[in-house]
Tab-separated table of C-alpha atoms in Angstrom:
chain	number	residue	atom	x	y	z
A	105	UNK	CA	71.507	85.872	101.640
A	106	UNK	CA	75.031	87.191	100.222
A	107	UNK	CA	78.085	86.456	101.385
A	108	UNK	CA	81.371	88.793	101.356
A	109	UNK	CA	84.570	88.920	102.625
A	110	UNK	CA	85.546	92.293	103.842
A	111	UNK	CA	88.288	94.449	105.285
A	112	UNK	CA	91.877	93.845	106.457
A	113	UNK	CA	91.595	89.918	104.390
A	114	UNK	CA	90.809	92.426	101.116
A	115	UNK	CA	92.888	95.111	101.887
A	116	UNK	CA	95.893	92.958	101.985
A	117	UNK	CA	94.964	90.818	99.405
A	118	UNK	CA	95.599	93.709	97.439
A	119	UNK	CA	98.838	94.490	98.518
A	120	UNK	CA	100.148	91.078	97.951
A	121	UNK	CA	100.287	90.614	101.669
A	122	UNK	CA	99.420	87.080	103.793
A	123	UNK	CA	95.689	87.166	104.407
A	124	UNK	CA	95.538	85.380	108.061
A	125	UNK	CA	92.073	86.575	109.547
A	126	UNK	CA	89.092	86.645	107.782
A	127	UNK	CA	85.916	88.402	108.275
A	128	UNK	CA	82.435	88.393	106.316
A	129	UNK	CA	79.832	90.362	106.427
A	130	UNK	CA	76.433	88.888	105.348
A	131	UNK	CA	73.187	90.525	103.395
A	132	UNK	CA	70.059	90.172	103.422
A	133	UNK	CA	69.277	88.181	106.170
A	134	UNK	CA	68.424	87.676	110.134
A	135	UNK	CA	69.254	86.485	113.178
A	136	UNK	CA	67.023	83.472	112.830
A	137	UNK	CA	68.361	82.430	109.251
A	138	UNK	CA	71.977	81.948	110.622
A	139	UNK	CA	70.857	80.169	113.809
A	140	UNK	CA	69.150	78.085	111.840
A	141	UNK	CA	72.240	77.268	109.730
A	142	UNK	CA	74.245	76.343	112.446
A	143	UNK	CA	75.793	79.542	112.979
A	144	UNK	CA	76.724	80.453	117.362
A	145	UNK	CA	76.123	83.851	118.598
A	146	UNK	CA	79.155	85.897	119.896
A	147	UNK	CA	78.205	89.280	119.925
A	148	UNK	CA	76.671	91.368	122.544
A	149	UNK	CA	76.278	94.433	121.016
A	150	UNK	CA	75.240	93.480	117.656
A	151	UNK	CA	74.159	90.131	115.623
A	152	UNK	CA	78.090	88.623	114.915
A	153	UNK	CA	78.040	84.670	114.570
A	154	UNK	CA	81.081	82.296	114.661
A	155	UNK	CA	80.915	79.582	111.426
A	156	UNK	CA	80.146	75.891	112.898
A	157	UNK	CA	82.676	74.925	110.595
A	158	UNK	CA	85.489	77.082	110.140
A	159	UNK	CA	85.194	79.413	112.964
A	160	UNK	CA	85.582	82.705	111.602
A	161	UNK	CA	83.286	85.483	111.812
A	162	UNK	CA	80.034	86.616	109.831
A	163	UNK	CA	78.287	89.762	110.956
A	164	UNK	CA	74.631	90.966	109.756
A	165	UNK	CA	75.567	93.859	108.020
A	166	UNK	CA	74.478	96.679	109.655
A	167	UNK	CA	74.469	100.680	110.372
A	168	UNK	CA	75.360	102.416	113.329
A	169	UNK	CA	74.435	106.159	114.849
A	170	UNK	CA	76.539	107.664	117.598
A	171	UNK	CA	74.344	108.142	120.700
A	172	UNK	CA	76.764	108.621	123.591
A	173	UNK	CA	80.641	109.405	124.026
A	174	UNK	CA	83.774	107.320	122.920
A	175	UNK	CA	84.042	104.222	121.530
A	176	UNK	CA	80.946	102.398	122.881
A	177	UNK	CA	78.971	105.626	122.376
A	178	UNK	CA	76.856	103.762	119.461
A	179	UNK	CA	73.794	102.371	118.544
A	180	UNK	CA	73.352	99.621	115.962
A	181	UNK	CA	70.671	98.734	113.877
A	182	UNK	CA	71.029	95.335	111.231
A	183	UNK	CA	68.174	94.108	109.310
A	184	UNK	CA	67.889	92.195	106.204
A	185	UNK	CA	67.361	95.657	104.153
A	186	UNK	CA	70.951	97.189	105.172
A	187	UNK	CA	73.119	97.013	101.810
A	188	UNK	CA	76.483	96.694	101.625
A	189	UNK	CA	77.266	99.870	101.033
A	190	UNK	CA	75.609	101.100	104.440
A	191	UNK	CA	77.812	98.364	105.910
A	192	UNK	CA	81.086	99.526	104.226
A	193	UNK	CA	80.125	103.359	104.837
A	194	UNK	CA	80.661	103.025	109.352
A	195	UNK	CA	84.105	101.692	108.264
A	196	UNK	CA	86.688	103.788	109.326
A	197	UNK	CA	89.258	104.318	106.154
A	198	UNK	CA	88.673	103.772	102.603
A	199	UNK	CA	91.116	100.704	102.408
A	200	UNK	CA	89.053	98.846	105.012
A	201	UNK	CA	85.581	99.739	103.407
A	202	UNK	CA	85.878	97.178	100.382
A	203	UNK	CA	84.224	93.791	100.186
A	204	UNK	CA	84.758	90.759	97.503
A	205	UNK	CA	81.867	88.239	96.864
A	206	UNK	CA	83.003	84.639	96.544
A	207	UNK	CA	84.335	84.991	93.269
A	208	UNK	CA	86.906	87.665	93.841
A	209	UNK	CA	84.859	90.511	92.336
A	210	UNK	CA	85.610	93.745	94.266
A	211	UNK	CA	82.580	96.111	96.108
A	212	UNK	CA	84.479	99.579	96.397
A	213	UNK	CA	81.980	102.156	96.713
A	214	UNK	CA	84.758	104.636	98.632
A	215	UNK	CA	87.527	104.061	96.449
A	216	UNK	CA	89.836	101.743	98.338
A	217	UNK	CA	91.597	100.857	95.655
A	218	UNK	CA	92.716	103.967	94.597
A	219	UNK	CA	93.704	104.880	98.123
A	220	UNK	CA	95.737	101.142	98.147
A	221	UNK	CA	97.682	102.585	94.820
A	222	UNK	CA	98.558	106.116	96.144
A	223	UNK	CA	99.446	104.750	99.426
A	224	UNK	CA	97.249	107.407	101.133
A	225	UNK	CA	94.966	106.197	104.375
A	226	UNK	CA	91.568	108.099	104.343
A	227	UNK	CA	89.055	108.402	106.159
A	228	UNK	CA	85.364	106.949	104.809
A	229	UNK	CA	82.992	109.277	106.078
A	230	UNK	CA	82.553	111.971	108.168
A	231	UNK	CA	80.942	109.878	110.936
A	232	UNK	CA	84.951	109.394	111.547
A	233	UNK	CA	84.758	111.822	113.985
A	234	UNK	CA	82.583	110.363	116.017
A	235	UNK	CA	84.602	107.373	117.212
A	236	UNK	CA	87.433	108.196	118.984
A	237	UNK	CA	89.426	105.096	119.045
A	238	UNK	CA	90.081	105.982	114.943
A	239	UNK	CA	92.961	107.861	115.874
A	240	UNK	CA	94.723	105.460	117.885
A	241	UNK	CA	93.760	102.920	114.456
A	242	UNK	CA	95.076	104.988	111.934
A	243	UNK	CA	98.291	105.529	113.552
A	244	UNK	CA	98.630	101.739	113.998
A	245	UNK	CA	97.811	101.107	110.464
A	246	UNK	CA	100.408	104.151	109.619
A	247	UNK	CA	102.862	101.855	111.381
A	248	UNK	CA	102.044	98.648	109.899
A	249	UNK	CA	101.828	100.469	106.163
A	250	UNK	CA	104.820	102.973	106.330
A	251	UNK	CA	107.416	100.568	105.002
A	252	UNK	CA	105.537	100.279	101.871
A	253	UNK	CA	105.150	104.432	101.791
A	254	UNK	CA	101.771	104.731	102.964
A	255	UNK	CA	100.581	108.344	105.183
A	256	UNK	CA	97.596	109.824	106.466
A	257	UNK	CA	95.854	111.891	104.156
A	258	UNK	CA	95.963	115.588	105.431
A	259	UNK	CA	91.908	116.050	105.972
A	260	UNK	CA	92.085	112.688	107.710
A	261	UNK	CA	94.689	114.409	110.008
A	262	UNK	CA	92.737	117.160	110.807
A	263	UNK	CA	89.608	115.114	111.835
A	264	UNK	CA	91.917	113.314	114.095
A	265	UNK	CA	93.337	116.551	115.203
A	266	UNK	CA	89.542	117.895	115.788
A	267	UNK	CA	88.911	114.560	117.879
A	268	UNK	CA	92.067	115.023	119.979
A	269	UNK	CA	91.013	118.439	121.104
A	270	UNK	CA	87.364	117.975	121.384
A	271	UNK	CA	88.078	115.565	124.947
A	272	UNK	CA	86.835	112.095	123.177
A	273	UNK	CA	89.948	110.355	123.861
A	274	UNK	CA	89.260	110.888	127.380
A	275	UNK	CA	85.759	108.647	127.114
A	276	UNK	CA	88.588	105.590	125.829
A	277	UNK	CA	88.649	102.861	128.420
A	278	UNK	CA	92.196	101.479	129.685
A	279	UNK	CA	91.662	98.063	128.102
A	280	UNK	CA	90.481	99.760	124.365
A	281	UNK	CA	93.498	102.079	124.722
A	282	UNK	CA	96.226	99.140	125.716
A	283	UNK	CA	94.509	96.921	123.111
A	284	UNK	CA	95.536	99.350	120.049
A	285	UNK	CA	98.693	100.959	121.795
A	286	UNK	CA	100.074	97.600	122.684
A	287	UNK	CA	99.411	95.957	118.905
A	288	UNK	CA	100.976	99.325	117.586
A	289	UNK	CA	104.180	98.744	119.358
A	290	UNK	CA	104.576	95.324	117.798
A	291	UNK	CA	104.373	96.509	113.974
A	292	UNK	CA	107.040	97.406	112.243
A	293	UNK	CA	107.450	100.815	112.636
A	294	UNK	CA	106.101	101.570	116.325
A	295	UNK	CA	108.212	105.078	116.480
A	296	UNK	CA	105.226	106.248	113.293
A	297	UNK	CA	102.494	105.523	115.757
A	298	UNK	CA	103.827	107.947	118.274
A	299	UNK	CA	104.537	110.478	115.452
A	300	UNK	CA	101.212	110.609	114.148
A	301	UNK	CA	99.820	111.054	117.459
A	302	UNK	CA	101.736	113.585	118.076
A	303	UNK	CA	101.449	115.185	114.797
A	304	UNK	CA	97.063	115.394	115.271
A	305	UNK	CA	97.589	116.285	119.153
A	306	UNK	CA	96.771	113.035	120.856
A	307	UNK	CA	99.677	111.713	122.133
A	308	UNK	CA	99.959	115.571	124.554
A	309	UNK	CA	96.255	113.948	125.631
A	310	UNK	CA	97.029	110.031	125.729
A	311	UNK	CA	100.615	110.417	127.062
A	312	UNK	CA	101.672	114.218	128.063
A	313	UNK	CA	104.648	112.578	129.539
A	314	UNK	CA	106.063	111.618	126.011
A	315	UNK	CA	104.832	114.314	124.190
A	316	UNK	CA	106.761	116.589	126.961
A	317	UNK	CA	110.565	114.818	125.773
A	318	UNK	CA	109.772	117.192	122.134
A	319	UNK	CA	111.653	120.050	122.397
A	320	UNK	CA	113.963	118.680	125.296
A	321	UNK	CA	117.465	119.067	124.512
A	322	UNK	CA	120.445	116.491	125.375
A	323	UNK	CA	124.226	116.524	125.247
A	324	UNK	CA	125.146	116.113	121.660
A	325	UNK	CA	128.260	114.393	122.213
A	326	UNK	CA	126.309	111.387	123.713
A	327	UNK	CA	123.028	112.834	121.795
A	328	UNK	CA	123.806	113.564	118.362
A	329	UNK	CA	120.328	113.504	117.454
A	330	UNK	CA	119.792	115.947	120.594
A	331	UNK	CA	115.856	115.989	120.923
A	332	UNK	CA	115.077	113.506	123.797
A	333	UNK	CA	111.869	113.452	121.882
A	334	UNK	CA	113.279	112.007	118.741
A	335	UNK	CA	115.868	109.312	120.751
A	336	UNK	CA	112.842	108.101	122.043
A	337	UNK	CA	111.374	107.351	118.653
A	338	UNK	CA	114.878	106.050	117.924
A	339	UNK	CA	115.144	103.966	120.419
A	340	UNK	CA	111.517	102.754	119.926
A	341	UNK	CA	112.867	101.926	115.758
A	342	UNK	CA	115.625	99.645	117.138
A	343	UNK	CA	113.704	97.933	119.055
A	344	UNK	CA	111.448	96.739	116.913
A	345	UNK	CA	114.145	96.559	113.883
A	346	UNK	CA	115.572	93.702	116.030
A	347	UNK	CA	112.442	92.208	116.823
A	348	UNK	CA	112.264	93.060	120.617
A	349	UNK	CA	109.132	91.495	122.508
A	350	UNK	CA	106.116	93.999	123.650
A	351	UNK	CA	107.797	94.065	127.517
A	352	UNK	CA	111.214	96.001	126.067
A	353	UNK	CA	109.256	97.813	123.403
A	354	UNK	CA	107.440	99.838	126.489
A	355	UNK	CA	110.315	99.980	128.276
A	356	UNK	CA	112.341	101.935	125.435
A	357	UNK	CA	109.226	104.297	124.984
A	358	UNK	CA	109.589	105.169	128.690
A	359	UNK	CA	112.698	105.011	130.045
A	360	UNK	CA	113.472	108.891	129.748
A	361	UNK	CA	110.304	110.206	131.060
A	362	UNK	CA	112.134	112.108	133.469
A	363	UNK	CA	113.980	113.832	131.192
A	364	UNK	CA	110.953	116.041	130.404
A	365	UNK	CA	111.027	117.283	133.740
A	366	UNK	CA	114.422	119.004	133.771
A	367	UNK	CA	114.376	122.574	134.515
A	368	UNK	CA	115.119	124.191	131.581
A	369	UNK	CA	117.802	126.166	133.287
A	370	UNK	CA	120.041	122.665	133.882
A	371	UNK	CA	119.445	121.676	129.824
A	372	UNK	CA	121.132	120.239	127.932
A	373	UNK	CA	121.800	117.574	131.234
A	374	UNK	CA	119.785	115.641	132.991
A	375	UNK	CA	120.713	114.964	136.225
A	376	UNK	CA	118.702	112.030	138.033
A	377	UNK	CA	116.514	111.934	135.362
A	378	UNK	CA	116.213	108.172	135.908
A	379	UNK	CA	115.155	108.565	139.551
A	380	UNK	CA	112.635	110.941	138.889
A	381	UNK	CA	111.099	109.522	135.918
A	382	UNK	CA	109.573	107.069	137.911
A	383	UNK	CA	106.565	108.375	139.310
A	384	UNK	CA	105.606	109.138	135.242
A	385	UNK	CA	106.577	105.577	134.331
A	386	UNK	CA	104.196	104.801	137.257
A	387	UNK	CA	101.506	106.637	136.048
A	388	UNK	CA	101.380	105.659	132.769
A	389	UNK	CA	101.867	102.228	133.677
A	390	UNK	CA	98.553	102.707	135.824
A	391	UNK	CA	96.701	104.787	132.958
A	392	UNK	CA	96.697	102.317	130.219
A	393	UNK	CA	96.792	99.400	133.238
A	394	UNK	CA	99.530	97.558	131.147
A	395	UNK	CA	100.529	93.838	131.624
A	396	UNK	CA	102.440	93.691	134.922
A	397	UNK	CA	105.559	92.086	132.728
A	398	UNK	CA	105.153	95.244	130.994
A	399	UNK	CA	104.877	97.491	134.178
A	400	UNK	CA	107.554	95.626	135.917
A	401	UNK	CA	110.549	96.350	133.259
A	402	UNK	CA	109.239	99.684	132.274
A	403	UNK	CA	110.098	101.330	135.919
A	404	UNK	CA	113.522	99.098	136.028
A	405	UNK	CA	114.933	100.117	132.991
A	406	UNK	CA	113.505	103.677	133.622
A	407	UNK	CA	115.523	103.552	136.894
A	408	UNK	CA	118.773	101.384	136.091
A	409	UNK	CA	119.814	101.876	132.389
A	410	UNK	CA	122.073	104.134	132.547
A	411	UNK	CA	123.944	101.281	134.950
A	412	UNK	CA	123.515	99.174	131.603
A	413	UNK	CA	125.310	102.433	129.999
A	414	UNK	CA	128.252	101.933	132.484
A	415	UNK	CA	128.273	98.600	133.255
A	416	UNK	CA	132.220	98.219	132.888
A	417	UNK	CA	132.858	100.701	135.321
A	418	UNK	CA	130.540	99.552	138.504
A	419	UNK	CA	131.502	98.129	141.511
A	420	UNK	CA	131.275	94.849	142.180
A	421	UNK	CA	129.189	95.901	145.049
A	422	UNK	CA	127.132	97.967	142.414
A	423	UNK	CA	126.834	95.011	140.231
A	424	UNK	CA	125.451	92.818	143.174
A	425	UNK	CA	122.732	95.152	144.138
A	426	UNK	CA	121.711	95.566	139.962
A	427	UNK	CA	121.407	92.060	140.096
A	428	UNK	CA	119.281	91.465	143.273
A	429	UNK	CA	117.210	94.269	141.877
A	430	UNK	CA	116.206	92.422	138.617
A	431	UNK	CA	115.766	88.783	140.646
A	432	UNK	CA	118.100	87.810	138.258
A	433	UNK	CA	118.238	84.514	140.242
A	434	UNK	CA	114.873	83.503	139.704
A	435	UNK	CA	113.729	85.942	136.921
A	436	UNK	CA	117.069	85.780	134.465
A	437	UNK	CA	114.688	86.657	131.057
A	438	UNK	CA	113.241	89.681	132.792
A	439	UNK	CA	117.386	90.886	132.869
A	440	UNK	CA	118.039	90.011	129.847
A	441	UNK	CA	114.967	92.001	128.663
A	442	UNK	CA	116.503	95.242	130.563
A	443	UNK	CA	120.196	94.382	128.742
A	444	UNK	CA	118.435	94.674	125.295
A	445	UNK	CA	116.365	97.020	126.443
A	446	UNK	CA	119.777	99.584	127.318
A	447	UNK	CA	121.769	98.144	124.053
A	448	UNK	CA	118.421	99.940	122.044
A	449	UNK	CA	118.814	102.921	124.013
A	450	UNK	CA	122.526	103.044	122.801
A	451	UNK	CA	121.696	102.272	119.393
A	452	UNK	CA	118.342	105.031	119.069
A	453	UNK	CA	121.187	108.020	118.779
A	454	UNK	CA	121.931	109.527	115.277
A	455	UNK	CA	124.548	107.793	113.821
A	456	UNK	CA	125.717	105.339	116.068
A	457	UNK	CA	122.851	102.535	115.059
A	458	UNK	CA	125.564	100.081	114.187
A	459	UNK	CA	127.394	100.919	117.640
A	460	UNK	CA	128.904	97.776	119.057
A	461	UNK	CA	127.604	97.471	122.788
A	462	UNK	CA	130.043	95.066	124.831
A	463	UNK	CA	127.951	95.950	128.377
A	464	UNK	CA	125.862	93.731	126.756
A	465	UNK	CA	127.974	91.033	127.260
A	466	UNK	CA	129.554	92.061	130.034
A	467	UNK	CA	126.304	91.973	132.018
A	468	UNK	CA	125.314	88.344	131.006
A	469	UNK	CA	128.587	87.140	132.265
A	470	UNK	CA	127.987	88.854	135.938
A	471	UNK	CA	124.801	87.123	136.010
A	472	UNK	CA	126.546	84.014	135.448
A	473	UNK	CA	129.192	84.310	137.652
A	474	UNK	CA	126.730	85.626	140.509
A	475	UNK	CA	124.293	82.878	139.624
A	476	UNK	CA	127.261	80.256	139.645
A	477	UNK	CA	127.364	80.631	143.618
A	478	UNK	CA	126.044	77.178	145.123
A	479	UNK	CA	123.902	77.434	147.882
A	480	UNK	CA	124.436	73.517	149.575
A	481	UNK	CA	128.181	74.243	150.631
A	482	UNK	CA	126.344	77.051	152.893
A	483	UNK	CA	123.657	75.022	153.797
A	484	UNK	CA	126.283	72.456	155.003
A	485	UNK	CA	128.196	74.715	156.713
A	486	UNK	CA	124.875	75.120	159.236
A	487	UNK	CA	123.987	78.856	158.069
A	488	UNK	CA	120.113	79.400	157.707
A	489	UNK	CA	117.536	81.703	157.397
A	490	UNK	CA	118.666	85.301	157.164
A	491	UNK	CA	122.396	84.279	157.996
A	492	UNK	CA	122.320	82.248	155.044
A	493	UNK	CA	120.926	85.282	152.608
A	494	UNK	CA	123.754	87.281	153.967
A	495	UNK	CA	126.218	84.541	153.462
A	496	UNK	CA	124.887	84.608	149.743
A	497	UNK	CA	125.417	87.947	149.410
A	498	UNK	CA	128.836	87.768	150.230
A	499	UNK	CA	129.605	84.784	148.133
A	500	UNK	CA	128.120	86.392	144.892
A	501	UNK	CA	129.868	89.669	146.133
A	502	UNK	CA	133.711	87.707	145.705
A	503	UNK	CA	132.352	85.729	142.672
A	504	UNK	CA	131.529	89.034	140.467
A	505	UNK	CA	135.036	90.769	141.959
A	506	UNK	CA	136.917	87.778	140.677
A	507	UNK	CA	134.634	87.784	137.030
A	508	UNK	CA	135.431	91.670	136.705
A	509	UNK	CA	139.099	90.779	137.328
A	510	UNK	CA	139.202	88.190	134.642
A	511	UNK	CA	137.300	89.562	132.215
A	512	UNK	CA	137.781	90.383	129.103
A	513	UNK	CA	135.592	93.107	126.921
């Protein structure tokens, strides 16, 4: 039996990055040996066991063969005579096909290393091509990696650009797709995901209703970057720059879906683009069945931030009914999610990054004010049931025209 560590805990081992999960692949043995040693079962689909010490996980190393479509479309075969090279081979890019025995010393059969140095992410094999959820991979590891210069090698493009066009990605299930899209917003540079995708064809298959903003034109004096398609990756970059949970990270992907239905007569504006970006928010909400957090603040900063935008100039009465929209009462992060959420928007323009963004503050200080209203003194005053919402209503209605009076921005 031989033991080796192989993968992501090599791969950044190399680059001087912190190693947090580990996984092993083992040599030369069975099923039998390892549940004799203790080790517990885990995998359904082929022999992976779970350490009875430590937890993490050792695989039989194994081969696979594609025998159906997408990412389950495989057939796996491990036995004691599979090397590690055979193992290392199914990988999907050179950096993730090394392995390290116990003492450090490097297996790199597909020059990894090389491709670590030049910063270039290849794929291992042509057998690539027959797993469809590679593409949506490499563009998350061109995320994760393009701080520290690393791209796609250009025939690793173009087998990602065959599998976009040859209806794979269509075989992906919701929950596979979600899995790498929703890790890929939370590196570092989401916005490099989406422009890889787009770049081999994917993202017109995975999510037309981005890939449609390319091209679309906006007013440059509030647009100096003009391409809707590029705010979005923008706005997507500011996001994560200031560390923005997975719920606003969607939402600033989304919120100008309806921009890419504009006529192109009415270009460069976009008339009630929020209102009728909706029904794409919806759907790709309901393609990729995201988190309901995540579905939830998607559609209301698709519909309301441009209210963020002009936040000092709404009517109280406006102000009220932005408020009751978001729950604010009972749901106050989910608001302050969709005031983040518009201050990335403002800052994803050309230029105006560093833009101060005072609605910002503005906003919290409404939702103060309107939460500030006490319900007892209305409960003591005998009003109930629907009389009593009203009476709210009208309380938090004076409360916000006496905050916009007195404040200051």
């Amino acid at each position: 039996m031989q033991i080796y560590k192989v993968g992501g805990a090599v791969r950044d081992r190399l680059l001087g990055l912190p190693v947090t999960d580990i996984d092993w692949v083992v040599v030369g043995t069975t099923t039998e040996e390892m549940l004799a040693q203790g080790f517990r079962p885990v995998g359904a689909d082929f022999p992976v066991f779970l350490h009875p010490k430590t937890g993490e996980e050792y695989a039989l190393a194994r081969t696979e063969r594609k025998s159906g479509r997408g990412y389950g479309g495989f057939t796996f075969h491990a036995s004691p005579e599979v090397t590690l090279e055979e193992d290392l081979i199914r990988r999907d890019l050179t950096i993730n096909a090394m392995a390290e025995d116990r003492q450090q010393n490097l297996t790199d059969p597909y020059h990894g290393q090389r491709d670590l140095e030049n910063r270039i992410l290849r794929h291992v094999s042509p057998a690539f091509a027959e797993d469809p959820l590679r593409v949506l991979r490499v563009a998350r590891f061109a995320a994760r990696y393009a701080g520290l210069g690393f791209t796609v090698a250009p025939e690793t493009l173009e087998l990602m650009t065959q599998l976009s066009e040859s209806g794979e990605l269509q075989a992906l299930t919701a929950e596979r797709s979600w899995k790498e899209i929703s890790r890929a917003l939370m590196e570092d540079q989401p916005q490099v995901f989406i422009q890889v995708l787009r770049d081999c064809g994917a993202l017109k298959v995975l999510m037309p209703e981005v890939d449609a903003l390319f091209g679309v034109p906006q007013p440059e004096a509030h647009h100096p970057e003009i391409d809707s398609g590029i705010h979005t990756l923008s706005v997507l970059e500011q996001a994560a720059l200031h560390k923005q949970p997975l719920t606003v990270r969607w939402a600033c992907l989304l919120h100008d879906l309806g921009k890419g239905l504009t006529p192109e007569e009415e270009w460069p504006r976009h008339i009630a683009h929020e209102h009728k970006g909706l029904k794409l928010i919806k759907a790709v909400n309901e393609r990729f069945k995201a988190p309901k957090d995540c579905q939830e603040l998607a559609l209301l900063v698709g519909q309301y931030h441009t209210h963020g935008h002009r936040a000092l100039e709404l009517k109280a009465s406006t102000l009220l009914e932005l408020l009751q929209s978001f729950d604010v009462y009972r749901r106050p992060q989910r608001f302050e999610e969709f005031i983040v959420a518009c201050e990335m928007d403002a800052r994803g323009r050309k230029g105006l990054e560093q833009r101060s963004y005072p609605q910002a503050d503005y906003l919290r200080g409404a939702a103060k004010a309107a939460r500030s209203v006490a319900v007892q003194p209305l409960l003591e005053k005998g009003f109930k049931g629907p009389e009593l919402g009203e009476a709210l209503k009208r309380e938090r209605l004076k409360a916000l025209k006496i905050y916009k009076d007195t404040a200051s921005v």
